[in-house]
Amino acid sequence: MAKKRTKSKSKKTTTTAKKKVSFKPSKQNKIIFGSLLIVLSIALFFSFMSFYFTWQEDQSMLSQFADRNAEASNLLNKFGANVSHFFMYKGFGLASFAFPFLLAVTGLYLFLGLNGKRLVSKWIWGMVGVIWGSVALGFFAADFPLLGGLIGYEMNDFLQDYTGKIGVFLILIFVLMVILVQLFNFTPEGFANFFRRQKQKIKSDLKEGPSTTTTTTEPSIENEEGSIELNMEDTSPEKIDTYTHKKDIPPLDEAGLDVNIPEEEESDLDLKVEETTIEEETDAKAAKLVEDFGEFDPKLELGNYKFPTLDLLEAHGASGGITINQEELEENKNRIVSTLKNYKIGIAQIKATIGPTVTLYEIVPEAGIRISKIKNLEDDIALSLAALGIRIIAPIPGKGTVGIEVPNKNATIVSMRSVIASSKFQKAEMELPIAFGKTISNETFVVDLAKMPHMLMAGATGQGKSVGLNAVITSLLYKKHPAEVKFILVDPKKVELTLYNKIERHFLAKLPDSEEAIITDNTKVINTLNSLCIEMDHRYELLKSAMVRNIKEYNTKFKARKLNPNDGHKFLPYIVLVIDEFADLIMTAGKEVETPIARLAQLARAIGIHLIIATQRPSVNVITGIIKANFPARIAFRVTSKIDSRTILDAQGADQLIGRGDMLYTQGNDVTRLQCAFVDTPEVARITDYIGSQRAYPEAHLLPEYVGEESGTSLDNDIADRDAMFREAAEVIVTAQQGSASLIQRKLKLGYNRAGRIIDQLEAAGIVGPFEGSKARQVLVPDMYSLEQLLENEAK
């Protein structure tokens, strides 16, 4: 009996215990609690949504939750800021949006009084999905930690430490497969049937479409008994798969008929979208930098630089305009008419255009007069007018008239001040504007050196060449900032360009070891030209990596902060090479000068290096065919013979100029007569003094270091004096089997000077061969093993 009582007591105790643990909320409590969960899920959803727009502003508010006066930008104020920070940043990132969904489902179950047995399964699989999504986002968007949250980032990092990236990827694929199989009953057969149904649906739509004919879309299978047409109305996979004929006919989707869109086009489209996305990300980063710091301004280092003022120039011929001598005009007109009548050439009309040096008489001959007949009377007209420099243009391009240019008895000086002050020059939207002077119609003549792209200038001694060079340089000094253009001045005569020494640290470029920026030694000219070739090659590498075609696009992209300076990118100024006496260089250096100049003339346009070459003797042995072919812009002052005129202009006329700045300009077929603007030596001195007195760069713009064949490398033989990067550079050279300073500079991110010194040391060590002009040096060590042996033997 005692045992029975004991058992009954134990049963009662267990029953009471169970009653105490179990909790059954009433229907009212379920509705209230369900409503709370639904409201909470909505609040979480909006706070999570707001987090990605306001999290930066709300960072400072996280520690001020107790402060009633503090306000957050989140839609749910401080509550939303703190909760979203906990879930989105410290938690699972975007995957945390599953929590509002799970809370809402739970709330609906309670609110509607549904059976909640399946809720546990939903929460378990929901948490699996949250963890998987967080890790996946941490893996695929590692650069954006907010997407995967701190948990996803750390879990991904932990897994990668043990399995690597491929291992994490495989784990993610496996878990995804588990989720698909357990939640969506995924099977390979079901997957195949789904796509088969979709395929049949597309075929049915194509058959029934109005634009597709029956003969092209209805599949038919030829056999010995004729053609059998398949009915496409019933697209159920069971009927299609079981449809057979007397002979074994494969199912429709295996019979070779495919009317689907080719997959290659879709993949190409995806690739383009992916590339566009990368470009958009780069542009977005650049736009953010521009928004924060503004566009890069190359002028900032010399932000207080002031351009030269007009009062530094003199107003030569101060009376201003051109003096019109009516008697001279009438007298010249009558003499032209009478001379032509003597040769039975009638004139229907004549008018005069007065220029500063020359007056152009335009005549319209009577019908039936041959133009060549007028052209042959050039000397006769000059004799009747008793004038030097008569030039006949028959006919004037673009007009139905014949032009006769007659020098004025009293020529007007065209001052540099007048052309610089003209609105045409001041408003010129050109990269490198040059104001040469004035035309016969007294208009300011402005051209863009960047579009020429190189200029050849010739003329006898004392006819205005040096003044023309000063006009070119002065135009650029008045228009361009020191950061935008650099000059390399070559002056074999040693007296013409010395005034520009004062602006060395503003506008001039030179070799690293040169004491003076104005080059007067022929050896230094050769080194400078070869250095410019190195600079040209380096700039082309920069354009290639920036994926642009010319210097203007490159600098625009660099200013917009789309190019990273850590990758070697920098703002590229224009470089203008001015050689005052080219014939002297050809006589002393010959091919050593001609070859790099020809190479620069052929290739340097796109990267902003422009050449201006002047010579007294425009003979064929000085201005060779290679040089002429690459210098489309030509300027001819007065020359002594018609042969020289043809050499420089490919036309006559330069031998008939009157001198003192009278010049012909051509950039193709048309030849334009100009009066070159006059800028005197004292004016140039005032301009250079004005610029030189301002704050300058620490030194002149340095060109890449160039070492000629005659340069010794005995000092580089000492192992103790070798560069710290010598071994790394040697490995780069041997691996690439290409011996060049630019390769070392790119791979090891060194400056030109240091890379050049390392190349010298590599040559001394027998790793690369001697300099071979514009070619890369020969690599004498075939592989890394041989390099190791060489360096070990040296160490011994």
XYZ file of C-alpha atoms in Angstrom, residues 197-759:
563
model
C 8.096 23.699 -70.195
C 9.447 27.191 -70.674
C 11.082 26.156 -73.932
C 7.892 24.641 -75.293
C 5.980 27.744 -74.295
C 8.387 29.936 -76.249
C 8.050 27.673 -79.286
C 4.267 27.797 -79.053
C 4.318 31.585 -78.809
C 6.592 31.836 -81.822
C 4.323 29.562 -83.835
C 1.186 31.503 -83.020
C 2.826 34.916 -83.463
C 1.677 36.976 -86.513
C 5.216 37.775 -87.696
C 6.317 34.118 -88.020
C 5.197 31.947 -90.946
C 4.124 28.359 -90.600
C 6.811 27.072 -92.955
C 9.672 28.348 -90.801
C 8.426 27.564 -87.275
C 6.538 24.267 -87.632
C 9.093 21.521 -87.101
C 9.045 18.615 -89.506
C 11.118 15.453 -89.498
C 11.885 13.880 -92.841
C 11.932 10.091 -93.069
C 11.432 7.471 -95.707
C 7.636 7.706 -95.478
C 7.471 11.463 -95.909
C 7.186 14.519 -93.681
C 5.508 14.325 -90.307
C 4.278 17.594 -88.764
C 4.075 17.875 -85.000
C 1.101 19.620 -83.446
C 2.358 22.371 -81.115
C -0.985 23.195 -79.500
C -0.568 20.790 -76.558
C 2.693 21.762 -74.920
C 2.504 19.436 -71.935
C 5.855 17.682 -71.477
C 4.170 14.293 -71.046
C 2.638 14.333 -74.549
C 5.751 15.726 -76.188
C 8.067 13.192 -74.536
C 5.838 10.201 -75.322
C 5.005 11.226 -78.897
C 6.542 8.639 -81.226
C 6.200 7.451 -84.815
C 6.754 4.085 -86.444
C 10.456 4.762 -86.244
C 12.214 6.067 -83.109
C 11.862 9.828 -83.332
C 13.707 11.803 -80.675
C 11.786 14.213 -78.436
C 11.180 17.655 -79.916
C 13.816 19.381 -77.812
C 16.438 16.848 -78.939
C 15.580 16.911 -82.656
C 18.021 19.726 -83.449
C 15.449 22.533 -83.513
C 16.344 25.515 -81.378
C 14.433 28.772 -81.655
C 15.782 30.280 -78.457
C 17.836 33.461 -78.348
C 21.577 32.618 -78.645
C 23.265 32.568 -75.269
C 26.464 34.221 -76.572
C 24.665 37.502 -77.139
C 23.346 37.428 -73.599
C 26.791 36.700 -72.149
C 28.324 39.526 -74.225
C 25.641 41.801 -72.894
C 26.398 40.719 -69.345
C 30.096 41.400 -69.932
C 29.342 44.879 -71.219
C 27.089 45.546 -68.248
C 29.852 44.359 -65.912
C 32.430 46.618 -67.598
C 30.002 49.526 -67.462
C 29.467 48.869 -63.766
C 33.225 49.020 -63.102
C 33.486 52.289 -65.042
C 30.495 53.661 -63.167
C 32.130 52.763 -59.840
C 35.345 54.530 -60.896
C 33.386 57.561 -62.057
C 31.437 57.569 -58.800
C 34.643 57.562 -56.746
C 36.078 60.343 -58.896
C 32.873 62.364 -58.553
C 33.030 61.956 -54.763
C 36.637 63.199 -54.709
C 35.722 66.160 -56.908
C 32.764 66.890 -54.625
C 34.984 66.809 -51.529
C 38.147 68.482 -52.846
C 37.206 69.980 -56.208
C 38.938 69.262 -59.491
C 42.717 69.020 -59.480
C 44.205 72.416 -60.260
C 47.748 72.291 -61.703
C 48.047 76.062 -61.189
C 47.594 75.784 -57.429
C 51.312 75.548 -56.606
C 51.800 78.973 -58.204
C 48.309 80.177 -57.408
C 49.381 83.823 -57.064
C 51.116 83.926 -60.436
C 50.255 87.051 -62.445
C 50.339 87.104 -66.212
C 52.431 89.804 -67.926
C 50.607 93.096 -68.465
C 50.215 94.970 -71.745
C 52.158 98.003 -70.516
C 55.345 95.912 -70.717
C 55.034 96.115 -74.506
C 55.545 99.217 -76.611
C 53.041 100.575 -79.099
C 55.313 100.929 -82.130
C 53.885 103.271 -84.734
C 51.886 104.889 -81.945
C 49.614 106.818 -84.253
C 47.605 103.632 -84.408
C 45.925 102.749 -87.670
C 47.172 102.464 -91.198
C 47.739 105.684 -93.098
C 45.845 105.671 -96.386
C 47.629 107.527 -99.172
C 44.918 108.120 -101.741
C 47.359 109.456 -104.345
C 49.533 106.352 -104.070
C 46.514 104.090 -104.456
C 45.290 105.939 -107.548
C 48.743 106.042 -109.096
C 49.348 102.320 -108.592
C 45.908 101.477 -109.951
C 46.491 103.482 -113.138
C 49.905 101.911 -113.683
C 48.533 98.389 -113.275
C 45.662 99.087 -115.688
C 47.911 100.706 -118.306
C 50.535 97.935 -118.090
C 47.895 95.267 -118.640
C 46.356 97.239 -121.535
C 49.750 97.333 -123.238
C 49.480 93.558 -123.419
C 45.829 93.706 -124.513
C 44.452 92.544 -121.160
C 41.225 94.309 -120.273
C 40.085 94.781 -116.676
C 36.401 94.699 -115.755
C 36.871 95.709 -112.103
C 39.650 96.587 -109.639
C 39.674 97.220 -105.886
C 42.357 97.690 -103.218
C 42.773 96.233 -99.717
C 45.302 98.158 -97.651
C 47.474 96.284 -95.198
C 50.249 97.412 -92.841
C 53.042 96.612 -95.309
C 51.378 95.541 -98.557
C 48.316 96.647 -100.494
C 46.379 93.967 -102.344
C 44.854 94.993 -105.664
C 42.136 92.589 -106.745
C 41.297 92.679 -110.430
C 38.554 90.961 -112.391
C 39.790 90.467 -115.979
C 37.424 90.692 -118.920
C 35.926 87.529 -120.307
C 38.251 85.432 -122.417
C 41.485 86.543 -120.728
C 43.790 83.712 -119.734
C 44.980 83.891 -116.129
C 48.410 82.510 -116.976
C 48.959 85.521 -119.241
C 48.589 87.876 -116.249
C 50.827 85.657 -114.121
C 53.644 85.948 -116.659
C 53.584 89.742 -116.449
C 54.852 89.827 -112.859
C 58.201 91.421 -113.707
C 56.621 93.919 -116.129
C 54.174 95.155 -113.492
C 57.000 95.424 -110.952
C 58.968 97.492 -113.465
C 56.057 99.856 -114.159
C 55.371 100.341 -110.435
C 59.092 100.649 -109.595
C 58.424 98.513 -106.518
C 60.241 95.618 -104.875
C 58.291 92.525 -103.873
C 55.437 92.401 -106.375
C 53.579 89.093 -106.007
C 50.751 87.951 -108.231
C 48.169 85.461 -106.899
C 46.306 84.043 -109.871
C 43.610 83.308 -108.875
C 43.017 84.187 -105.211
C 41.779 80.979 -103.469
C 38.056 81.147 -102.806
C 37.545 84.238 -104.962
C 37.038 84.857 -108.650
C 39.734 87.515 -108.789
C 43.438 87.899 -109.484
C 45.508 89.458 -106.715
C 48.484 91.751 -107.134
C 50.363 92.522 -103.914
C 52.202 95.843 -103.997
C 54.378 97.031 -101.071
C 53.438 100.356 -99.501
C 55.938 103.177 -99.779
C 55.532 103.865 -96.047
C 55.132 100.580 -94.189
C 53.365 100.524 -90.811
C 55.022 98.650 -87.948
C 52.783 95.985 -86.413
C 53.483 96.049 -82.693
C 53.242 92.957 -80.531
C 51.099 94.975 -78.166
C 48.402 95.512 -80.786
C 48.057 91.799 -81.620
C 48.189 90.692 -77.970
C 45.506 93.252 -77.070
C 43.214 92.202 -79.928
C 39.995 90.443 -79.015
C 40.811 87.657 -81.451
C 43.846 86.678 -79.364
C 42.335 87.411 -75.962
C 39.232 85.315 -76.694
C 41.056 82.542 -78.541
C 39.941 79.142 -77.220
C 43.098 77.331 -78.254
C 45.522 75.082 -76.433
C 48.646 76.997 -77.548
C 47.567 80.252 -79.255
C 50.191 82.177 -81.229
C 49.614 85.719 -82.539
C 51.951 86.116 -85.528
C 50.923 89.526 -86.746
C 48.460 90.971 -89.210
C 47.247 89.969 -92.654
C 46.966 92.139 -95.741
C 43.390 92.952 -94.672
C 44.785 94.222 -91.333
C 43.275 91.356 -89.316
C 45.137 89.798 -86.400
C 46.388 86.367 -87.400
C 46.155 83.790 -84.583
C 46.898 80.068 -84.950
C 47.069 77.102 -82.581
C 50.489 75.472 -82.267
C 48.848 72.331 -80.874
C 47.099 71.795 -84.219
C 50.043 72.623 -86.493
C 51.601 70.525 -84.741
C 55.221 71.492 -85.621
C 56.567 74.579 -87.372
C 59.480 75.172 -89.728
C 60.790 78.733 -90.039
C 63.342 79.949 -92.587
C 64.715 83.233 -93.835
C 67.912 85.017 -94.700
C 69.921 86.860 -92.049
C 68.235 89.990 -90.748
C 64.803 89.295 -92.283
C 62.948 88.717 -88.982
C 63.426 85.088 -87.896
C 64.528 85.859 -84.346
C 61.731 88.409 -83.966
C 59.308 85.716 -85.176
C 60.561 83.293 -82.516
C 60.180 85.994 -79.868
C 56.624 86.621 -81.076
C 55.808 82.910 -80.693
C 57.282 82.659 -77.181
C 55.747 85.987 -76.086
C 52.277 84.893 -77.244
C 52.464 81.767 -75.090
C 53.860 83.675 -72.081
C 50.882 86.040 -72.222
C 48.336 83.228 -72.490
C 49.584 80.182 -70.553
C 50.353 79.543 -66.877
C 53.802 78.095 -65.984
C 52.127 74.800 -65.037
C 50.634 74.424 -68.532
C 53.604 74.861 -70.865
C 57.392 74.366 -70.729
C 60.002 75.557 -73.237
C 63.226 73.868 -74.294
C 65.361 76.581 -75.915
C 68.284 75.685 -78.179
C 70.455 78.640 -79.175
C 73.705 77.683 -80.958
C 74.403 81.411 -81.563
C 74.359 81.871 -77.745
C 72.942 85.404 -77.898
C 69.382 85.266 -79.257
C 67.504 83.478 -76.469
C 69.650 84.233 -73.407
C 67.064 86.690 -72.067
C 64.760 83.794 -71.201
C 67.207 82.537 -68.549
C 65.314 84.730 -66.079
C 62.196 82.552 -66.332
C 64.060 79.246 -65.985
C 62.184 78.078 -62.880
C 58.836 79.177 -64.302
C 58.710 78.079 -67.926
C 61.892 76.265 -68.948
C 62.758 72.568 -69.034
C 66.237 71.073 -69.001
C 68.263 67.928 -68.391
C 68.885 67.039 -64.723
C 72.642 67.713 -64.784
C 72.529 70.932 -66.857
C 73.605 74.130 -65.155
C 71.895 76.432 -67.670
C 68.481 75.935 -69.178
C 69.337 77.613 -72.520
C 71.165 74.919 -74.513
C 74.158 76.169 -76.508
C 76.340 73.049 -76.648
C 75.632 70.652 -79.525
C 76.319 67.583 -77.367
C 73.672 68.669 -74.897
C 71.270 69.216 -77.793
C 71.650 65.563 -78.820
C 71.125 64.394 -75.235
C 68.114 66.682 -74.867
C 66.483 65.388 -78.044
C 66.989 61.774 -76.971
C 65.670 62.672 -73.521
C 62.566 64.087 -75.183
C 62.129 60.763 -76.998
C 62.196 58.999 -73.616
C 59.658 61.497 -72.284
C 57.499 60.872 -75.336
C 57.546 57.098 -74.813
C 56.707 57.544 -71.124
C 53.785 59.832 -71.930
C 52.407 57.333 -74.424
C 52.515 54.684 -71.696
C 50.499 56.995 -69.447
C 47.958 57.632 -72.223
C 47.691 53.911 -72.844
C 47.035 53.074 -69.184
C 44.541 55.953 -68.955
C 42.775 54.726 -72.128
C 42.783 58.133 -73.813
C 44.053 59.285 -77.208
C 45.752 62.620 -76.580
C 47.133 64.920 -73.912
C 43.985 67.056 -73.740
C 41.784 64.061 -72.867
C 44.430 62.799 -70.435
C 44.694 66.076 -68.522
C 40.908 66.452 -68.451
C 40.635 62.976 -66.938
C 43.423 63.711 -64.454
C 41.803 66.992 -63.356
C 38.543 65.092 -62.799
C 40.516 62.825 -60.413
C 39.836 59.714 -62.492
C 43.555 58.821 -62.640
C 45.466 57.698 -59.558
C 48.834 59.455 -58.951
C 49.986 56.321 -57.103
C 49.962 54.550 -60.487
C 52.436 57.071 -61.905
C 49.865 59.458 -63.359
C 50.527 63.198 -63.227
C 49.447 66.399 -64.942
C 51.300 66.734 -68.248
C 52.339 70.235 -69.389
C 52.860 71.001 -73.064
C 56.527 71.032 -74.087
C 57.653 73.402 -76.880
C 61.117 72.809 -78.326
C 62.576 75.917 -80.013
C 65.758 75.578 -82.106
C 67.067 78.913 -83.384
C 69.681 77.762 -85.895
C 69.043 74.273 -87.168
C 71.598 74.372 -90.005
C 74.457 74.723 -87.532
C 73.285 71.600 -85.680
C 73.025 69.585 -88.903
C 76.544 70.639 -89.899
C 78.061 69.550 -86.587
C 75.863 66.622 -85.528
C 74.063 65.423 -88.672
C 72.069 62.222 -88.227
C 72.413 62.300 -84.441
C 70.114 65.334 -84.473
C 67.974 64.519 -87.483
C 66.894 61.066 -86.274
C 65.372 62.060 -82.873
C 63.831 65.193 -84.409
C 62.185 63.114 -87.136
C 60.929 60.653 -84.522
C 59.522 63.436 -82.351
C 57.915 65.116 -85.356
C 56.229 61.873 -86.371
C 54.890 60.812 -82.980
C 54.936 63.646 -80.438
C 51.775 65.486 -81.459
C 49.328 63.467 -79.379
C 51.334 63.781 -76.169
C 51.872 67.554 -76.280
C 55.473 67.940 -77.503
C 55.739 70.499 -80.320
C 58.789 71.558 -82.332
C 59.672 74.973 -83.761
C 62.795 74.936 -85.929
C 64.367 78.022 -87.505
C 67.195 78.143 -90.009
C 68.950 80.702 -92.235
C 69.691 78.190 -94.990
C 66.620 76.299 -96.172
C 68.679 74.017 -98.414
C 67.784 70.394 -99.066
C 70.694 69.061 -97.028
C 69.397 70.963 -93.975
C 65.634 70.616 -94.453
C 65.495 67.017 -95.613
C 62.464 65.210 -96.960
C 61.866 63.412 -93.651
C 61.746 66.712 -91.755
C 59.590 68.481 -94.357
C 57.078 65.631 -94.356
C 56.473 66.057 -90.621
C 56.443 69.870 -90.473
C 53.254 70.891 -92.300
C 53.317 74.445 -90.910
C 55.969 76.552 -92.634
C 56.946 80.195 -92.269
C 59.163 81.877 -94.838
C 60.731 85.273 -94.363
C 62.614 86.743 -97.276
C 65.081 84.328 -98.894
C 67.653 84.950 -101.582
C 66.532 82.568 -104.312
C 63.513 80.840 -105.760
C 65.087 77.468 -104.977
C 65.151 78.314 -101.270
C 61.533 79.453 -101.519
C 60.527 76.137 -103.063
C 62.490 74.230 -100.419
C 60.674 75.869 -97.529
C 57.211 76.484 -99.043
C 57.079 74.141 -102.040
C 56.128 77.302 -103.939
C 57.626 80.546 -105.175
C 57.096 83.864 -103.469
C 59.454 83.989 -100.490
C 62.177 85.452 -102.719
C 59.854 88.386 -103.592
C 59.165 89.495 -100.008
C 60.452 92.911 -98.925
C 62.013 91.821 -95.600
C 61.658 93.439 -92.154
C 59.058 90.928 -90.954
C 57.254 90.422 -94.251
C 56.469 86.693 -94.255
C 54.484 83.907 -95.876
C 52.673 81.301 -93.797
C 51.316 77.984 -95.025
C 49.776 74.998 -93.318
C 48.782 73.022 -96.360
C 47.859 74.419 -99.739
C 47.052 78.083 -99.093
C 49.819 80.611 -98.585
C 49.016 83.671 -96.445
C 51.095 86.852 -96.489
C 51.580 88.437 -93.070
C 53.437 91.238 -91.420
C 55.090 89.687 -88.372
C 54.468 91.480 -85.089
C 57.554 93.334 -83.857
C 58.737 92.736 -80.281
C 62.022 94.418 -79.418
C 64.722 93.073 -77.098
C 63.954 95.574 -74.260
C 60.314 94.434 -74.327
C 61.335 90.777 -73.968
C 63.645 91.782 -71.108
C 60.780 93.543 -69.281
C 58.487 90.523 -69.714
C 61.086 88.069 -68.403
C 61.939 90.405 -65.492
C 58.243 90.658 -64.589
C 57.782 86.880 -64.614
C 61.171 86.151 -63.004
C 60.449 88.442 -60.042
C 57.459 86.288 -59.010
C 57.484 83.155 -56.875
C 58.731 80.202 -58.924
C 59.055 76.435 -58.747
C 62.082 75.110 -56.807
C 63.818 74.270 -60.080
C 63.250 74.070 -63.811
C 61.104 71.279 -65.182
C 63.434 68.258 -65.351
C 63.485 66.035 -68.402
C 64.275 62.315 -68.144
C 67.927 61.563 -67.617
C 69.733 60.436 -70.745
C 73.204 58.908 -70.808
C 74.982 58.791 -74.176
C 77.321 56.114 -75.380
C 80.380 58.124 -74.448
C 79.310 58.475 -70.829
C 81.454 56.313 -68.558
C 80.069 54.047 -65.852
C 83.288 53.295 -63.935
C 81.843 54.690 -60.694
C 78.854 52.356 -60.991
C 81.112 49.299 -60.858
C 81.537 49.628 -57.102
C 79.063 47.237 -55.460
C 78.894 49.393 -52.322
C 77.648 52.366 -54.360
C 74.833 50.442 -55.991
C 71.235 51.484 -55.536
C 69.190 49.711 -52.871
C 66.763 48.605 -55.573
C 69.545 47.237 -57.823
C 68.716 43.552 -57.273
C 64.956 44.058 -57.731
C 65.602 46.036 -60.923
C 67.919 43.305 -62.233
C 65.210 40.685 -61.617
C 62.624 42.830 -63.434
C 64.929 43.313 -66.434
C 65.915 39.639 -66.675
C 62.318 38.438 -66.257
C 61.001 40.810 -68.944
C 64.123 40.441 -71.134
C 63.810 44.143 -71.922
C 66.440 46.603 -70.799
C 64.965 50.080 -70.406
C 64.816 52.692 -67.669
C 61.109 53.255 -68.325
C 60.366 49.587 -67.498
C 62.174 49.909 -64.141
C 60.409 53.184 -63.501
C 56.979 51.611 -64.103
C 57.504 48.306 -62.308
C 59.323 49.642 -59.239
C 57.607 53.061 -59.230
C 60.878 55.014 -59.301
C 61.747 58.402 -60.722
C 63.466 58.835 -64.073
C 66.798 59.881 -62.579
C 67.033 56.919 -60.211
C 65.930 54.445 -62.888
C 68.571 55.853 -65.250
C 71.317 55.426 -62.646
C 70.218 51.829 -62.005
C 70.392 51.128 -65.761
